[in-house]
Short mmCIF file of C-alpha atoms and ligand atoms in Angstrom, two decimals:
data_model
loop_
_atom_site.label_atom_id
_atom_site.label_comp_id
_atom_site.label_asym_id
_atom_site.label_seq_id
_atom_site.Cartn_x
_atom_site.Cartn_y
_atom_site.Cartn_z
CA MET A 1 12.46 10.94 -14.16
CA SER A 2 13.29 7.33 -13.30
CA LYS A 3 10.54 5.04 -12.10
CA THR A 4 10.12 4.18 -8.44
CA LEU A 5 10.46 0.55 -7.37
CA PHE A 6 6.69 0.36 -6.93
CA GLU A 7 6.03 1.89 -10.38
CA LYS A 8 8.18 -0.90 -11.81
CA ILE A 9 6.08 -3.46 -9.90
CA ALA A 10 2.85 -1.83 -11.13
CA ASP A 11 4.21 -1.93 -14.70
CA LYS A 12 5.26 -5.60 -14.20
CA GLU A 13 8.92 -4.82 -14.83
CA ILE A 14 9.75 -6.29 -11.40
CA PRO A 15 7.93 -9.43 -10.24
CA ALA A 16 5.51 -9.32 -7.32
CA THR A 17 2.47 -11.29 -6.22
CA LEU A 18 -0.42 -9.08 -7.25
CA VAL A 19 -3.69 -9.49 -5.38
CA TYR A 20 -5.63 -6.69 -7.09
CA GLU A 21 -5.14 -4.11 -9.83
CA ASP A 22 -7.21 -1.61 -11.73
CA GLU A 23 -6.67 1.64 -13.63
CA HIS A 24 -5.74 3.59 -10.51
CA VAL A 25 -4.28 1.24 -7.88
CA VAL A 26 -2.28 -1.97 -7.53
CA ALA A 27 -2.13 -4.28 -4.50
CA PHE A 28 0.67 -6.82 -4.03
CA LYS A 29 2.18 -8.94 -1.26
CA ASP A 30 4.94 -7.34 0.79
CA ILE A 31 8.28 -9.08 0.19
CA ASP A 32 9.07 -9.06 3.94
CA PRO A 33 5.72 -9.77 5.61
CA GLN A 34 5.19 -8.54 9.16
CA ALA A 35 1.93 -10.46 9.63
CA PRO A 36 0.27 -13.52 8.05
CA VAL A 37 -1.36 -11.09 5.61
CA HIS A 38 0.80 -8.14 4.54
CA VAL A 39 -0.21 -6.41 1.33
CA LEU A 40 0.80 -3.02 -0.06
CA ILE A 41 -1.78 -0.95 -1.92
CA ILE A 42 -0.29 1.78 -4.11
CA PRO A 43 -1.63 4.40 -6.49
CA ARG A 44 -0.25 3.97 -10.01
CA LYS A 45 0.53 7.69 -9.81
CA PRO A 46 3.91 8.02 -8.03
CA ILE A 47 2.86 10.33 -5.20
CA PRO A 48 5.96 10.13 -2.93
CA ARG A 49 4.11 10.16 0.39
CA ILE A 50 0.87 11.40 1.92
CA ALA A 51 2.47 14.74 2.87
CA GLU A 52 2.99 15.46 -0.82
CA ALA A 53 -0.47 14.48 -2.01
CA LYS A 54 -2.30 17.30 -3.80
CA PRO A 55 -5.96 18.30 -3.70
CA GLU A 56 -6.36 16.71 -7.14
CA ASP A 57 -5.27 13.34 -5.64
CA HIS A 58 -8.35 13.13 -3.40
CA ALA A 59 -10.25 10.75 -5.70
CA VAL A 60 -7.37 8.29 -6.11
CA LEU A 61 -6.67 8.32 -2.36
CA GLY A 62 -10.33 7.67 -1.55
CA HIS A 63 -10.35 4.89 -4.14
CA LEU A 64 -7.20 3.40 -2.62
CA LEU A 65 -8.80 3.21 0.85
CA LEU A 66 -11.98 1.63 -0.49
CA LYS A 67 -9.92 -0.93 -2.40
CA ALA A 68 -7.83 -1.66 0.72
CA ALA A 69 -11.06 -2.62 2.50
CA GLU A 70 -12.14 -4.76 -0.48
CA VAL A 71 -8.77 -6.54 -0.59
CA ALA A 72 -8.95 -7.14 3.18
CA LYS A 73 -12.39 -8.73 2.73
CA LYS A 74 -11.18 -10.84 -0.21
CA LEU A 75 -8.27 -12.10 1.93
CA GLY A 76 -10.62 -13.16 4.74
CA LEU A 77 -9.89 -10.36 7.22
CA ALA A 78 -13.32 -8.74 7.38
CA LYS A 79 -14.37 -10.47 10.64
CA THR A 80 -11.08 -10.56 12.53
CA GLY A 81 -9.97 -7.07 11.53
CA TYR A 82 -6.81 -5.55 10.16
CA ARG A 83 -4.58 -2.52 10.30
CA LEU A 84 -3.89 0.04 7.56
CA VAL A 85 -0.62 1.97 7.89
CA PHE A 86 0.95 4.81 5.90
CA ASN A 87 4.56 5.52 6.85
CA ASN A 88 5.48 9.14 6.14
CA GLY A 89 9.11 10.21 6.52
CA PRO A 90 12.11 9.07 8.57
CA HIS A 91 10.51 8.79 12.03
CA ALA A 92 7.84 6.51 10.59
CA GLY A 93 10.45 4.32 8.90
CA GLU A 94 9.39 5.13 5.35
CA ALA A 95 11.75 3.26 3.00
CA VAL A 96 10.12 3.48 -0.44
CA PRO A 97 9.22 6.98 -1.66
CA HIS A 98 6.04 5.93 -3.47
CA LEU A 99 2.92 6.28 -1.34
CA HIS A 100 1.71 2.89 -0.12
CA CYS A 101 -0.84 1.61 2.34
CA HIS A 102 0.26 -1.40 4.39
CA LEU A 103 -2.63 -3.83 4.95
CA LEU A 104 -1.70 -6.05 7.90
CA GLY A 105 -3.82 -8.83 9.35
CA GLY A 106 -4.12 -12.43 10.43
CA ARG A 107 -2.75 -11.89 13.95
CA GLN A 108 -3.49 -9.76 17.01
CA MET A 109 -1.92 -6.30 16.65
CA LYS A 110 -0.50 -4.29 19.55
CA TRP A 111 -1.06 -0.65 20.43
CA PRO A 112 0.83 1.63 20.60
CA PRO A 113 2.79 0.53 17.53
CA GLY A 114 6.58 0.31 17.78
P1 AMP B 201 7.83 1.55 4.12
O1 AMP B 201 8.85 1.29 5.19
O2 AMP B 201 6.51 2.01 4.64
O3 AMP B 201 8.38 2.48 3.03
O4 AMP B 201 7.52 0.15 3.46
C1 AMP B 201 8.15 -0.35 2.33
C2 AMP B 201 7.73 -1.79 2.22
O5 AMP B 201 8.04 -2.24 0.91
C3 AMP B 201 8.43 -2.73 3.20
O6 AMP B 201 7.46 -3.39 4.01
C4 AMP B 201 9.18 -3.70 2.29
O7 AMP B 201 9.22 -5.02 2.79
C5 AMP B 201 8.37 -3.60 1.00
N1 AMP B 201 9.10 -3.95 -0.21
C6 AMP B 201 10.32 -3.50 -0.60
N2 AMP B 201 10.65 -4.02 -1.79
C7 AMP B 201 9.61 -4.80 -2.19
C8 AMP B 201 9.36 -5.61 -3.33
N3 AMP B 201 10.23 -5.72 -4.32
N4 AMP B 201 8.17 -6.29 -3.38
C9 AMP B 201 7.29 -6.19 -2.38
N5 AMP B 201 7.47 -5.43 -1.27
C10 AMP B 201 8.61 -4.75 -1.17
#
């Protein structure tokens, strides 16, 4: 099967500004930032979206969330706060079928989201 765009970024076949990587996850700056800080955290495993995650993915998904919080702290968002978003499917506006957590911060967010 061909690689997803984000697998190619994780494998450094497509350039991106990485802010964190380890054996299980990679975090890089979004190419079209929607906030002063906009980072995507992905599992190296190409799980298409949260709805297709399997019970055996629980460890990597937990790891991904903990690393999202670590990246947020490293980028200076711990005090002011931030938002984590997973878009799942058409109504959420999912564009890339490789599970990713949007980390958004550096400005006041609104609720409800658009
Ligand atoms: P989503 O709509 O949740 O699927 O989000 C996909 C995100 O990937 C969008 O915020 C895009 O700006 C971002 N994106 C697409 N291509 C790239 C790329 N080559 N490098 C970094 N971010 C990207």
